[in-house]
Every structure is written in structure tokens, then in C-alpha cells.
XYZ file of C-alpha atoms in Angstrom:
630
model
C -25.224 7.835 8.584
C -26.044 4.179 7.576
C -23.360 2.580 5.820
C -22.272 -1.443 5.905
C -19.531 -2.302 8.022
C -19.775 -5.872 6.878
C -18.052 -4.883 3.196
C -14.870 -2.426 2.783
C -15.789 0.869 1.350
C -14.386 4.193 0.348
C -15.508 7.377 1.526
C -14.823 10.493 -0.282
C -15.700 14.043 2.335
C -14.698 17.196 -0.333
C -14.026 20.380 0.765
C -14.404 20.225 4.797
C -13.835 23.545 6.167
C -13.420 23.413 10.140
C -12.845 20.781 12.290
C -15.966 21.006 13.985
C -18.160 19.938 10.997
C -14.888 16.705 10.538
C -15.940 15.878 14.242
C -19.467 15.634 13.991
C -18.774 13.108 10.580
C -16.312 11.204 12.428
C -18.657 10.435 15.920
C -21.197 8.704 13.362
C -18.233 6.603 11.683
C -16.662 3.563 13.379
C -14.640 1.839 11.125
C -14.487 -1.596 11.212
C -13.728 -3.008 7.937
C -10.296 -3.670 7.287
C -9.331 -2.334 3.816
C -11.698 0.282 4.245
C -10.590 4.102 2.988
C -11.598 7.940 4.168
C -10.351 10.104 1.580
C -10.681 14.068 2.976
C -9.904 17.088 0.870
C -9.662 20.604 2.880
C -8.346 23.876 1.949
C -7.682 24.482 6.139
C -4.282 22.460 7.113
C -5.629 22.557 10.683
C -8.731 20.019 9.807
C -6.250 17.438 7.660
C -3.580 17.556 10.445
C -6.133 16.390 13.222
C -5.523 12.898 11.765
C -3.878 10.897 14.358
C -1.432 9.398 11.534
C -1.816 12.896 9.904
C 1.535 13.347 8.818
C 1.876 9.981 7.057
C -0.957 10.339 5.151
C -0.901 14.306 4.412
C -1.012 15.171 0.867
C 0.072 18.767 0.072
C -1.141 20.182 -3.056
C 1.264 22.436 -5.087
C -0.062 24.590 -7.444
C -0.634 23.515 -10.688
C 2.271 23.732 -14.130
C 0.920 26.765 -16.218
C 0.181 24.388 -18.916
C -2.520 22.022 -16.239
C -4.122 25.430 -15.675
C -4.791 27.102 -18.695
C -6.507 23.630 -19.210
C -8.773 23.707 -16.082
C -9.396 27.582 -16.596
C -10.791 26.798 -20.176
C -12.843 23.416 -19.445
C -14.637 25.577 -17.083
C -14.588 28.925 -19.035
C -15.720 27.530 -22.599
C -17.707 24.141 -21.567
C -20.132 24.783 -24.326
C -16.819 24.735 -26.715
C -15.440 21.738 -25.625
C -12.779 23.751 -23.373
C -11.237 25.588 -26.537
C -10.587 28.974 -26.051
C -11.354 31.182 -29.030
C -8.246 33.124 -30.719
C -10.105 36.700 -30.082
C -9.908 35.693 -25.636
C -6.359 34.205 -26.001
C -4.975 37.306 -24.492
C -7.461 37.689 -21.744
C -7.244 33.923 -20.818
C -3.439 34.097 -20.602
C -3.863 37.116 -18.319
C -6.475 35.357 -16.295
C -4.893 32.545 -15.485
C -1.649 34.305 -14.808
C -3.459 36.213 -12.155
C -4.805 33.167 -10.476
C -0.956 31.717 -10.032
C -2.019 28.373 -10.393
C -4.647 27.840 -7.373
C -7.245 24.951 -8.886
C -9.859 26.825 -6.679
C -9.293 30.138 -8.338
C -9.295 28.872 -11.996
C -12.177 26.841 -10.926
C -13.903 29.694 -9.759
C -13.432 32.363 -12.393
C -13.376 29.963 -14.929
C -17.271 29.006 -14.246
C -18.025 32.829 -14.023
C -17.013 33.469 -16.957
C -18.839 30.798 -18.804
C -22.090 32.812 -18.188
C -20.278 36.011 -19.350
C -20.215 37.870 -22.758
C -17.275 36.476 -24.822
C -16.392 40.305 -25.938
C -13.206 41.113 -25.015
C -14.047 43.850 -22.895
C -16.507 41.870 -20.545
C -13.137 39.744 -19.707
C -10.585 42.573 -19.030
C -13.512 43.676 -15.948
C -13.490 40.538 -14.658
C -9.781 40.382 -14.696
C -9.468 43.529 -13.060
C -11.764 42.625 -10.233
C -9.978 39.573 -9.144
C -9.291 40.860 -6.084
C -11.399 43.874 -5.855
C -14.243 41.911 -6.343
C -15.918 41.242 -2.970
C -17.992 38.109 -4.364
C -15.383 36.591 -6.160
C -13.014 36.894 -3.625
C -14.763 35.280 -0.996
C -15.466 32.078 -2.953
C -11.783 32.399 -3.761
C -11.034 32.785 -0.022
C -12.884 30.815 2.156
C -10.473 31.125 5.159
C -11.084 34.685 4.881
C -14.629 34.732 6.356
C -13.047 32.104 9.516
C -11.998 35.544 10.182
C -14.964 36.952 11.202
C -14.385 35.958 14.692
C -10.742 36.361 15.241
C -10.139 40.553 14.653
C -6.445 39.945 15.725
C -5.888 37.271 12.858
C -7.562 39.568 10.649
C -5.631 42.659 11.603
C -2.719 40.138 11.130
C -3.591 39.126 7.384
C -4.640 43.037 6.390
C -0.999 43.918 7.260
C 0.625 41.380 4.987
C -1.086 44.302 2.285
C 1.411 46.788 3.339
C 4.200 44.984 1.441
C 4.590 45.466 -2.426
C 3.668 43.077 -4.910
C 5.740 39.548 -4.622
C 7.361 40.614 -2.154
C 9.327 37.654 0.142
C 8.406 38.717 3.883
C 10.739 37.533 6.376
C 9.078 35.739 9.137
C 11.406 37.056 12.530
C 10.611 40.816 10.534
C 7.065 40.291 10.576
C 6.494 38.894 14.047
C 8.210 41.944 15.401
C 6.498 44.213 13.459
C 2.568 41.964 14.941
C 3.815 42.355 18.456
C 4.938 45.835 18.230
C 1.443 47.040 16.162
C -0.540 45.096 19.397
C -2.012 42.371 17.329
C -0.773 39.747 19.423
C -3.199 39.266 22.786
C -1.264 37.949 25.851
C -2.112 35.276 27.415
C -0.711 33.253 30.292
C 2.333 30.929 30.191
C 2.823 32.248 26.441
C 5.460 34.797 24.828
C 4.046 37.518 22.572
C 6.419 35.677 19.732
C 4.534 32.026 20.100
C 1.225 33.944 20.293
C 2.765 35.749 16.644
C 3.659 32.181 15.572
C 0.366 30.874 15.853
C -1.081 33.515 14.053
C 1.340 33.251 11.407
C 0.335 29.437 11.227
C -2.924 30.336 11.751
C -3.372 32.390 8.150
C -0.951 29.636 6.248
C -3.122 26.690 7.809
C -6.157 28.374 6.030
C -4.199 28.974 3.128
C -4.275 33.113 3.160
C -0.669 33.359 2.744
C 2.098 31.002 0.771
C 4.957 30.029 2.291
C 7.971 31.169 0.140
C 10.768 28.995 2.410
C 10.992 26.715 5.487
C 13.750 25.911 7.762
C 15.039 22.236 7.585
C 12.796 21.774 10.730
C 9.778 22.895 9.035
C 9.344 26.394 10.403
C 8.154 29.331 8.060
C 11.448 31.287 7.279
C 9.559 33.486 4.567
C 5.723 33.987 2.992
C 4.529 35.736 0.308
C 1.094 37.182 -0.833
C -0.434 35.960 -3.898
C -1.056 38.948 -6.029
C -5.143 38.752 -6.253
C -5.018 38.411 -2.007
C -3.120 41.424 -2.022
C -5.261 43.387 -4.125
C -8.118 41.975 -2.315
C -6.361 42.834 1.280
C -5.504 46.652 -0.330
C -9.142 47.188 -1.159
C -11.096 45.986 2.077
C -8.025 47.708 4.656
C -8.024 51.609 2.574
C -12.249 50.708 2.902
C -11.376 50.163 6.908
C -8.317 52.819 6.634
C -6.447 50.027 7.852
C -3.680 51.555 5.262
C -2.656 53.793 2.450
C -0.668 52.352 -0.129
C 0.998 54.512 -2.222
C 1.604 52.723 -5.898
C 2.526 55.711 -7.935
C -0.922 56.363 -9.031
C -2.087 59.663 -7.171
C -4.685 59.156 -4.762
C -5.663 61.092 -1.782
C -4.770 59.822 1.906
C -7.403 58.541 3.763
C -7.645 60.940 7.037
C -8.148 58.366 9.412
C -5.385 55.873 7.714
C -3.351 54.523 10.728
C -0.631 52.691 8.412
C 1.522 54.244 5.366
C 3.380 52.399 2.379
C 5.579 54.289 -0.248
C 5.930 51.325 -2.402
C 6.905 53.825 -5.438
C 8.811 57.608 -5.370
C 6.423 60.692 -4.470
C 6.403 63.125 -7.244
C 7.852 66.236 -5.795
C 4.672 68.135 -6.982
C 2.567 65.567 -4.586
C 0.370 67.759 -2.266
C -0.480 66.227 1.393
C -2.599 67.612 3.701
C -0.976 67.442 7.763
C -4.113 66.669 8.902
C -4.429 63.227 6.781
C -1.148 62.422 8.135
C -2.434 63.056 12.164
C -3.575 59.111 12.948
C -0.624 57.262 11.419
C 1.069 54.842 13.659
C 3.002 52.822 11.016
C 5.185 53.897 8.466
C 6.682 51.746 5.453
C 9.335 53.630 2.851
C 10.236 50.338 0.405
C 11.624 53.440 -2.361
C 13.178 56.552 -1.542
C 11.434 59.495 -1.280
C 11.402 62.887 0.749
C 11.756 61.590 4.183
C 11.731 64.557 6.194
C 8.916 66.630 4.238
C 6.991 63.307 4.935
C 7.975 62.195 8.034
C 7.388 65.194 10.073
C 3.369 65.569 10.510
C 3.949 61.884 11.978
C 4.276 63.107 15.610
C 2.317 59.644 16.757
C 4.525 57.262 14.558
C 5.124 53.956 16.134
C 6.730 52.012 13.655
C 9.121 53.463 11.022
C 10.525 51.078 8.366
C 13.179 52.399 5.953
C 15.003 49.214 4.848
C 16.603 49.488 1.719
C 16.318 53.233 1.800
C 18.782 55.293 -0.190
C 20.351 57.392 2.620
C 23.977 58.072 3.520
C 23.415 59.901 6.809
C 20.879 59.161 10.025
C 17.336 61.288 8.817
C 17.459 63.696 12.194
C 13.901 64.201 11.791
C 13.442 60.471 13.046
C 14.743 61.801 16.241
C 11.363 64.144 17.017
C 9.370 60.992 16.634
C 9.160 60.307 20.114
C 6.577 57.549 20.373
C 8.492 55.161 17.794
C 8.955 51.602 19.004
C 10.115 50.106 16.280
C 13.172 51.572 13.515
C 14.325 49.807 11.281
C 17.465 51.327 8.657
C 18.561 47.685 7.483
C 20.669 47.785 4.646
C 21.097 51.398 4.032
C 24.297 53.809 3.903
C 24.264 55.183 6.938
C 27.630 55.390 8.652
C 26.915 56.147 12.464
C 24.404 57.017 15.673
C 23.871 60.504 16.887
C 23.854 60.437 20.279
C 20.598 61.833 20.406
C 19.079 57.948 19.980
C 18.456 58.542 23.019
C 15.608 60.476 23.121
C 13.788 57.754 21.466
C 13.146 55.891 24.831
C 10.244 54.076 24.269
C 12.317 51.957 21.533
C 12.087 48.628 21.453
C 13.409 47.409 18.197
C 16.610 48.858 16.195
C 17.567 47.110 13.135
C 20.668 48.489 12.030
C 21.964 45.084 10.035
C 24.128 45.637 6.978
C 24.913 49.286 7.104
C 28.264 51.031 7.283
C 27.834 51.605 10.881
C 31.028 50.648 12.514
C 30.491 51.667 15.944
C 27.004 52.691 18.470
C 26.979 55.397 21.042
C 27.482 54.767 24.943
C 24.015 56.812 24.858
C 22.065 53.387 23.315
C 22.401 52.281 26.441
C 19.659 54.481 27.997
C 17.554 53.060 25.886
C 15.982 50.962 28.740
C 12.782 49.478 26.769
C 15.178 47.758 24.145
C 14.186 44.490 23.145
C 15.970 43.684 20.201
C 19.413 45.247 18.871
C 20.275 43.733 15.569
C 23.581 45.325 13.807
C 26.423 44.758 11.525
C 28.258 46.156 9.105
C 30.188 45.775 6.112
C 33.006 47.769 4.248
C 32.173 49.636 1.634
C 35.039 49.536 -0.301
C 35.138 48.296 -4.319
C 33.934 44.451 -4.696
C 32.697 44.283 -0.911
C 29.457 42.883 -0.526
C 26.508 43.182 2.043
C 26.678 39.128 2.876
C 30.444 40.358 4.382
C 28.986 40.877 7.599
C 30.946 42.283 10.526
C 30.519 43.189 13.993
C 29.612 46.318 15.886
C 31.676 47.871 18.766
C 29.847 48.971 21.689
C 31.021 50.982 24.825
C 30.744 49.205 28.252
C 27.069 49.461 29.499
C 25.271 46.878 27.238
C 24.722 45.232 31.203
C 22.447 48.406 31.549
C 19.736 46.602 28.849
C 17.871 44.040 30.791
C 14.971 43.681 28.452
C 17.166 42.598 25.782
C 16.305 39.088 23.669
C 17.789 39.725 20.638
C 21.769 41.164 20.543
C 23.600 40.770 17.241
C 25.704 41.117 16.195
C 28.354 42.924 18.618
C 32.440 42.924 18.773
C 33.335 42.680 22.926
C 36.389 43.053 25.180
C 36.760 42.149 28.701
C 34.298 44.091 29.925
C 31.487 43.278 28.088
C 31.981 39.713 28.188
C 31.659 40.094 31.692
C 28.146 42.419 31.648
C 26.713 40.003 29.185
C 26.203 38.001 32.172
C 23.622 39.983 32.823
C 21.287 39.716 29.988
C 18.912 36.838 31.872
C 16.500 37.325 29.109
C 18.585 37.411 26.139
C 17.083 34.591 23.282
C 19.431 35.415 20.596
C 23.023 36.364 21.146
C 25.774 37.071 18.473
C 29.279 38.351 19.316
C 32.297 38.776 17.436
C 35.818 39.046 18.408
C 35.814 36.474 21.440
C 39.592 35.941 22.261
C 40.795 32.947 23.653
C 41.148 34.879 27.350
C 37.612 35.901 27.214
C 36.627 31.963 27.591
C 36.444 31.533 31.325
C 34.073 34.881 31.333
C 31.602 34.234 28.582
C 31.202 30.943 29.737
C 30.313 32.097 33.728
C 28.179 34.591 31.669
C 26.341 31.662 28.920
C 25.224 29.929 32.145
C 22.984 32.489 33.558
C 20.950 32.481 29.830
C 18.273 30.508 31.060
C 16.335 30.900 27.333
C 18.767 31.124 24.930
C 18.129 29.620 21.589
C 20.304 30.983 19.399
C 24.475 31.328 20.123
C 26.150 32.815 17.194
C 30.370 33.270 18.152
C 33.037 34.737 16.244
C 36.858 34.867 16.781
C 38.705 37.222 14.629
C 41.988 36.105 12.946
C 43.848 33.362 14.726
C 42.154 33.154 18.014
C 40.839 29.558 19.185
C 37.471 30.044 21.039
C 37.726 28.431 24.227
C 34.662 27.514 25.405
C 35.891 24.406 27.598
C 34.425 26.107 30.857
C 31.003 25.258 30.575
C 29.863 22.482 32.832
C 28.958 19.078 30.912
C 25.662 20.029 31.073
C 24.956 23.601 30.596
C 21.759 25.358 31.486
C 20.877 26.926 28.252
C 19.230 23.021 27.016
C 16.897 24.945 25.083
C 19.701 25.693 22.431
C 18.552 25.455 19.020
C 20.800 26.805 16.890
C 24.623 27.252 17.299
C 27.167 28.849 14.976
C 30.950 28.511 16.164
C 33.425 30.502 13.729
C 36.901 30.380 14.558
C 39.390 28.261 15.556
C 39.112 25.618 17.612
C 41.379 22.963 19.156
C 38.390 20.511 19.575
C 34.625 20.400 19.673
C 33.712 21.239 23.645
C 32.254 18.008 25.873
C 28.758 20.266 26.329
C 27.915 20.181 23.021
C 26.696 16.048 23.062
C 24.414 16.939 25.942
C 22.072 19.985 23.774
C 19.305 17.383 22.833
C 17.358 20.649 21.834
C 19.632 21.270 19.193
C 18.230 21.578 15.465
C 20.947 23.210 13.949
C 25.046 24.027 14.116
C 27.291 25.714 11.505
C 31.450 25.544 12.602
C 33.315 27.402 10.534
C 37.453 28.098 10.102
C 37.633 25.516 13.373
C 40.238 23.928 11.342
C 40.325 20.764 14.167
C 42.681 18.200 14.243
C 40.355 15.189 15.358
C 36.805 14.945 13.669
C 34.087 17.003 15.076
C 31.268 13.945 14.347
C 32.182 12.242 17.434
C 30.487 15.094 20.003
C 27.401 15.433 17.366
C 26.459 11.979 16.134
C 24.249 11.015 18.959
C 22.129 14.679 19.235
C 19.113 13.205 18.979
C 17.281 16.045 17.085
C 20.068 17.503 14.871
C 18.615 18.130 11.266
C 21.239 20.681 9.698
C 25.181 20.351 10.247
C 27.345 22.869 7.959
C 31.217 22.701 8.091
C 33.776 25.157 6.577
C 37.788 24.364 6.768
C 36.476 22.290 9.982
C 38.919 19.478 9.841
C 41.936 18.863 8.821
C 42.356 15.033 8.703
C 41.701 12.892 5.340
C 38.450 10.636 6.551
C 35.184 11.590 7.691
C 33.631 8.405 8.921
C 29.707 8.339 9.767
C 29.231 5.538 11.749
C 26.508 2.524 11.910
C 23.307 3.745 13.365
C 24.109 7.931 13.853
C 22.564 11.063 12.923
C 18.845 9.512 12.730
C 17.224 12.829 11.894
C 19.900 14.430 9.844
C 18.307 15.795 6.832
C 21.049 18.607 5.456
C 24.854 17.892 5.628
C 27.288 20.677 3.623
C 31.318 19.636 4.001
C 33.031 22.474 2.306
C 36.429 23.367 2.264
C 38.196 20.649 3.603
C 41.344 20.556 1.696
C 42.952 17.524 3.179
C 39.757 15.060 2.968
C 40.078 12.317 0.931
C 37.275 10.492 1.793
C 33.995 10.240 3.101
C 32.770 6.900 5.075
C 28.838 6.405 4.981
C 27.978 2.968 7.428
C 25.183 1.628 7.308
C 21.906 2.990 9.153
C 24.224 6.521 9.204
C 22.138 9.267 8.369
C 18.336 7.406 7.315
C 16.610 10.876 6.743
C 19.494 12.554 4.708
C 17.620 14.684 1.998
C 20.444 16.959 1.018
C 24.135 16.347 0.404
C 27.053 19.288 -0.500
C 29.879 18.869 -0.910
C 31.726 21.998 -1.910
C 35.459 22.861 -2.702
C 36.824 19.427 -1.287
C 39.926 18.887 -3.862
C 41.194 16.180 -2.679
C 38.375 14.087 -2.922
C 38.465 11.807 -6.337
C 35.921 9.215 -5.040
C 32.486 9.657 -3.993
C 31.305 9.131 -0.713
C 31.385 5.495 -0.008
C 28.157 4.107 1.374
C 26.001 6.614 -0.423
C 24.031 4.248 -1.673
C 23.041 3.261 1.352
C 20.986 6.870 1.817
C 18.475 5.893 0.201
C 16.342 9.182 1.212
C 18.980 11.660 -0.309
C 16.913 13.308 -2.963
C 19.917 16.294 -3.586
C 23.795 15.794 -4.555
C 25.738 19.129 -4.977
C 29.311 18.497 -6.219
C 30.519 21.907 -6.619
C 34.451 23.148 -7.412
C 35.879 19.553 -6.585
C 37.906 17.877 -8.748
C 37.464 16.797 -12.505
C 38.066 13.303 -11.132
C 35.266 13.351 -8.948
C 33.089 15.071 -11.604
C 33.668 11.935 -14.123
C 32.621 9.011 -11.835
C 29.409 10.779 -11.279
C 29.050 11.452 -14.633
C 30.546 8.210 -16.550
C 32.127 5.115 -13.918
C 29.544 4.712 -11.305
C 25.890 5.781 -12.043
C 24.684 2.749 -10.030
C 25.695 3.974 -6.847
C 23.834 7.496 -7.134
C 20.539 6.307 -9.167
C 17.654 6.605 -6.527
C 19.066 10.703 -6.265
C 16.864 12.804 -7.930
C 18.755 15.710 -8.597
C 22.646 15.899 -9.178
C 24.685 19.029 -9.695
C 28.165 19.056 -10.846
């Protein structure tokens, strides 16, 4: 590459796929021309992030307003026309473009095919309906599918994204557990199966396989979704590879060698199965209700069971001859307890038994020795109650007994088990509820022996302060990430300044009488900070210079606060302000101008007062925020 170093240039690279081909461009460039410009577009998020100053200069494409579209779709579609579609394809162009949600590349693509097509009606609707099905077409749609090639684990990985229904928001702690438990996820030394499932999960976003449908304020993928022509793509090639059945509603016959099954709609009662197709599933999915045990009991190898959602009132007891599963999950159903008989499903590993009307588990779960993750809670069923109500689950005293345990929420204790959680070395993710005020001494001997905890999630019930005052200055769990406190407290513990791995804490009902700020504002990577009823004076003051990476503050619920006290060089990063159900406020936060990254104000069920100045007296003060709700 010859180029003239003595003169400042622009270089435009389009489309670079892997970082290989970006490295062999960049040994024959030495730039020495000030002024000079690389511009790099990529559809892989791995090649644009090896920038050293990557994340200054990273543009992220969104996809494009229906309206942008429909225009690239037709410039490409109807070039000889001028790009105007004619009235007898309006239909089929609408559809079309629909299909290909926006995605330049896609509109680009089918667009151009279609130029070279018959303008008949009919010749459209096939093309349509092999977006997706269409091998060819899908390839040039999906580049990042043929990186594939070479990794079988990331492609096993992106074929089970298929098993979901259509737009479908898949939770990202869901699927991880669902990669490890399947085998997808290789071990490898000094890494957890769940980072090895986080960089696959990165791995199919960063080649832009899979959206992301929410992130955490830290960045991490909190849900995904599958645009609808990858999915029908991702259906085709894994029934081809009996990767999966999906059952849509449309009768079809079950592959015999199909190792995965999704009920996405009801069987009709009349639906005929042979046992024999059903021998070599591993994996079930029920996302409708159907005839569970007519269904479920051929499965004699079943690994994985998933019947979230499921319209049930009672525990299926045909689950309990499926004595391989590893993985059950009855989230969010109507079933009100546990047999006993759990127990003979002792390979288990995961049981997700969140938002159900189970009040109460059997001393029997306690055998179940493999257990790495117990998730549970409850809610009442009674008129007007709703799901979101969570509450916890009592357990008998054993829950020492599971030592594989990571993940154990969201449980009421006593004495006792404060005492055995001591010995959960392993545990990542703890919730209780319930902690009294004479459990303190206990559950904080038994917080100090949690080497890798990342999440703390504690709940008092009524009145009771939680005392957590007996944990050394500096605790042992500095990994913590993420800390919920709910219940009273009489002030914020001295530990909490020293968690410099903290990202996140929620305190709810503490109700304190000096402000909690003071133990937080110097966490050096704090990006989230919720409060509920947390203080009871009349000033919150942030002071000069604190909470540099603070990008989410919510203050709701203080009754008594009158004001709000923003110095100068207080939260730089601040995206997102809310301020919810404050009444005594009649003045907005003074200083805000000074934030000059907020981008969000949310002013919700505070007074009319309030409401007018950000309306009416002082629009000067709030300009540079993009969006305002009142």
C-alpha cells in the first residue's frame, strides 16, 4: 500500500469482517499526517472495538425509521423506476420490508434481488417467504453466520436461540443456565462455565446474530431477542440437523432423532405421536399449555424441562419419573407446593420455582446434593395481588447440606439457618427474607466466609432494623456487585464505603435519620443508586467532586425532602434522574444544570408546584435534557 504521508488523507475500509484481515491493513499503515482520518465500517463489534480509543470513536448503528427503509428497499428494488414502487407491489413491499426490521444490509440485499425478479405479484410473495428459509439469501444476510463454521459450540449456542417463539425477550441469567446445562459451554482453566456462557453470548451479539433487547446500566446484556427472518432461518437449518422440533400449530411430524422440543402453540387433542420420535429428546420447552403428562412421559432421557408460564395448579407427578432432568423450571405458574418426592430427581441442578404460590419447600430438597441454583418466591393469590409482590420461601433447617449452591433466592430464615448459611462457600447470589435484628451477629460471621459473592439481596419483615454492623470494615466478599438492603435501618453500615466492586445498590423502607450519601459518594464504580422511604431528613446534598460514574439516581418516596443540593463536579456521568412521589419538594433540584450529561428527568406524583416550574418558571435550568416527564 503506497499512499503519501506528506499530505493528510482519508481512508474509507467498508465492510471488514475479522480482525485478522484489519491487522494485515493496519501493519502496512503508519500514520503520520496529522489531520489524517481511517474511517472503518464492520458488521463484527469485535473488529471496531480493537481500536485502542475504540470506545470514543465507536459508532453504533440503530436500525433504520420505517419510513428510511421503505426508501432504501425501493432505490434498490425498482432502480430502473427511479425507486418508485408500483401500486400493484405496495403490499408486498410493505411486507418485505417489515420482515427485514430495519437492517440496511437486509433491505440492501433483497432489495437488489428483487430488481432482477418478475414484478408479478406472486414472484414477490416467494421471495418474501424465503427470507429466512432461503439458504442464499440468508447467508449474504448473515455473514457472522458462516464465522461459525469453526466454532460448533457458538453455533449450537445461536441454533438454540430458535427454540423460543417469535419476538420473544430472552432473559440473559435464563439462557446461560439453560447453555451450561445443554453442555455447550467447553471448560477451560481459570474460567467458570457462566464467563465461558458470557462470551458466547457476546460472541453471537458482537457478530450481530442476535439483538440486544436491554442492558444493565453497566452495559451488560440483561435481555436479546431474535429477529424474525434469523429465527426462521435458525428453525430451518436446526429441524434439517434435528437440532429441534418446533411445534407452531401447523401439524408436522417429529423428527425421530430431534434432541430438543418446543410447544410454542396448544396440541390438538387429535395430534398422533409416535414414542419412538420422542426416544432422543433431551430438552423440553412448553411456552402454551398442553397435555403434559400424555407428552411428557416417552421422555425417559429428558434433561431440561421448561414449563414457565404453564397453566397448572398442582406439581405434574409425571415430572417426577424423569430421572435424568437437570434443569426444571415452573416459574410463574399456580402451583402451590413440593411433593416430597423432589427428591428422586437427584441429578438436579437448577429449580426455578420464582413467582408461584409456593409458600413453603420440603426438608427432602435438601438431598438434592447436585443443586446449583434454587430460585423461589411467591406471591398471594388473593384479588388485586400481583406477581411483582414477591415474597419469600420457608425452608426447614438443612439448606447447610447444599454445598454446590451459587444461586439461593429468595428464602425466609430463623436462627438456624442463618447460622448454616455459613456454609454455602460457593454461593454467588444470595437472597433472604425475614432477617431480624438478632440474626445480625450470625449472618454477618456467615457473609464473611462468601468468598464470591456478587449479589446480596436482604429483607426484614415489618419493623425490624437489619443490623449488619458486625462485619469488619473491610469485608471479604470485595467482589460485591450488587446489593439490595430492604428494611429498616438505623444507619448505612461503615463496610459499605470500602466495596469498590460495587455497580449497583437499591435501600428500601431504611427510613434513616442521617443521609445515606455520605458511606456511598466515594465508591468509585457505583453506576445505579435507588432509594425508597430511605431518609427522613429535608436535604439531600451531593457534594463537589462525588459520584464520578453515577449514571442512574431514583429518590422516591421521601416524604420529608424538601430539597435536593447538586455541587458542582457531583455526579458528571448522570444520564437518568427520578424523582418519584417526593411531595414536599416544590423546587427542582438545585444545581441541575450543572449535569450537563442528564439526558432523562422523570417527575412523577410530586407536587403541582413542582410540575409548573418545569413546565412554565424555569425552562433555562433544564434545557440541555432531552426528555422530561411530568
Amino acid at each position: 500500500m503506497s499512499l503519501c504521508w506528506n499530505h493528510r488523507y482519508i481512508i474509507v475500509l467498508d465492510d471488514v469482517w475479522s480482525r485478522h484481515h484489519w491487522n494485515r491493513i493496519l501493519n502496512e499503515l503508519t500514520i503520520k499526517s496529522r489531520g489524517s482520518r481511517i474511517i472503518l465500517t464492520s458488521c463484527n463489534h469485535e473488529v471496531a472495538s480493537c481500536f485502542v480509543n475504540a470506545p470514543r470513536y465507536l459508532h453504533k448503528l440503530d436500525g433504520l425509521s420505517w419510513k428510511d427503509a421503505r426508501n432504501l428497499f425501493c432505490k434498490n428494488a425498482f432502480r430502473s423506476n427511479g425507486g418508485e414502487c408500483p401500486p400493484a407491489l405496495e403490499e408486498w413491499a410493505e411486507k418485505i420490508v417489515k420482515k427485514c426490521e430495519g437492517l440496511p444490509l437486509a433491505l440492501k440485499t433483497v432489495g437488489s434481488l428483487l430488481s432482477n425478479r418478475s414484478q408479478m405479484p406472486v414472484a414477490w410473495k416467494k421471495v418474501h417467504d424465503s427470507i429466512g428459509t432461503d439458504l442464499d439469501i440468508t447467508r449474504s444476510l448473515l455473514p457472522g453466520y458462516n464465522d461459525l463454521r469453526t466454532r460448533p459450540d457458538l453455533k449450537s449456542c445461536f441454533f438454540y436461540l430458535g427454540i423460543f417463539p417469535q419476538d420473544y425477550s430472552i432473559q440473559r441469567e435464563i439462557l446461560i443456565r439453560l447453555w451450561i446445562t445443554e453442555g455447550f459451554v467447553k471448560e477451560k482453566k481459570n474460567r467458570s462455565l457462566e464467563d465461558g456462557a458470557w462470551e458466547n453470548l457476546n460472541a453471537l451479539v458482537d457478530r450481530n446474530l442476535v439483538s440486544v433487547s436491554k442492558r444493565d446500566v453497566d452495559g451488560r446484556i440483561r435481555s436479546i431477542r431474535v429477529l424474525n427472518f434469523v429465527r426462521e432461518f435458525i428453525i430451518s437449518k436446526a429441524e434439517e440437523e434435528s437440532f429441534f422440533w418446533v411445534f407452531t400449530g401447523e401439524r408436522s411430524a417429529i423428527g425421530k432423532s430431534a434432541r430438543r422440543l418446543s410447544l410454542i402453540a396448544d396440541l390438538p387433542n387429535d395430534f398422533q405421536f409416535q414414542n419412538e420420535n420422542l426416544s432422543k429428546a433431551r430438552s423440553a420447552f412448553f411456552f402454551r399449555e398442553s397435555n403434559f403428562d400424555s407428552f411428557l412421559r416417552p421422555l425417559n432421557l429428558l434433561r431440561v424441562l421448561d414449563m414457565k408460564n404453564a397453566h397448572i395448579d398442582s406439581f405434574p407427578v409425571v415430572i417426577l419419573g424423569l430421572l435424568l432432568l437437570r434443569y426444571l423450571s415452573l416459574q410463574r405458574t399456580r402451583i402451590p407446593k413440593i411433593p416430597n418426592s423432589i427428591k428422586k430427581l437427584s441429578l438436579l441442578e437448577t429449580l426455578d420455582l420464582k413467582k408461584t404460590l409456593i409458600t413453603k419447600l420440603p426438608n427432602d430438597i435438601f438431598r438434592l446434593h447436585h443443586l446449583c441454583n434454587l430460585l423461589v418466591s411467591h406471591y398471594d393469590s388473593h384479588k388485586g395481588a400481583t406477581v411483582k409482590e414477591e415474597k419469600g420461601v420457608e425452608i426447614g433447617d438443612g439448606v447447610g447440606d447444599l454445598t454446590n449452591i451459587e444461586k439461593l433466592s429468595l428464602i425466609k430464615v430463623n436462627s438456624n439457618i442463618v447460622e448454616e448459611l455459613g456454609k454455602l462457600v460457593h454461593v454467588k447470589k444470595l437472597g433472604i427474607m425475614g432477617l431480624k435484628q438478632k440474626h445480625g451477629k450470625k449472618f454477618c460471621e456467615a457473609l464473611q466466609k462468601m468468598h464470591d459473592l456478587s449479589v446480596l439481596d436482604v429483607r426484614s419483615e415489618g419493623m425490624d432494623v437489619l443490623d449488619s454492623e458486625n462485619i469488619p470494615e473491610k469485608p471479604v466478599f470485595e467482589f460485591l456487585q450488587r446489593l439490595y438492603l430492604k428494611g429498616r435501618l438505623s444507619k448505612l453500615p461503615i463496610w459499605v464505603s470500602s466495596l469498590h466492586s460495587l455497580i449497583k445498590i437499591h435501600l428500601e423502607w431504611s427510613r434513616m435519620d442521617a443521609s445515606p450519601l455520605e458511606a456511598l459518594q466515594d465508591l468509585p464504580n457505583l453506576l445505579e443508586l435507588q432509594m425508597v422511604d430511605s431518609y427522613t431528613g429535608d436535604c439531600l446534598e451531593f457534594r463537589a467532586g462525588t459520584f464520578g460514574k453515577l449514571r442512574l439516581l431514583v429518590i422516591e418516596q421521601f416524604c420529608q425532602l424538601k430539597a435536593i443540593l447538586v455541587l458542582e463536579r457531583a455526579m458528571p456521568q448522570l444520564h437518568t434522574l427520578k424523582i418519584i412521589k417526593c411531595e414536599s419538594m416544590r423546587i427542582l433540584p438545585i444545581g441541575i444544570e450543572c449535569l450537563s450529561c442528564l439526558e432523562e428527568l422523570i417527575l412523577h406524583g410530586v407536587n403541582e408546584e413542582l410540575k409548573n416550574k418545569v413546565r412554565h418558571e424555569e425552562p433555562l435550568a433544564i434545557q440541555h435534557i432531552k426528555v422530561i416527564k411530568t
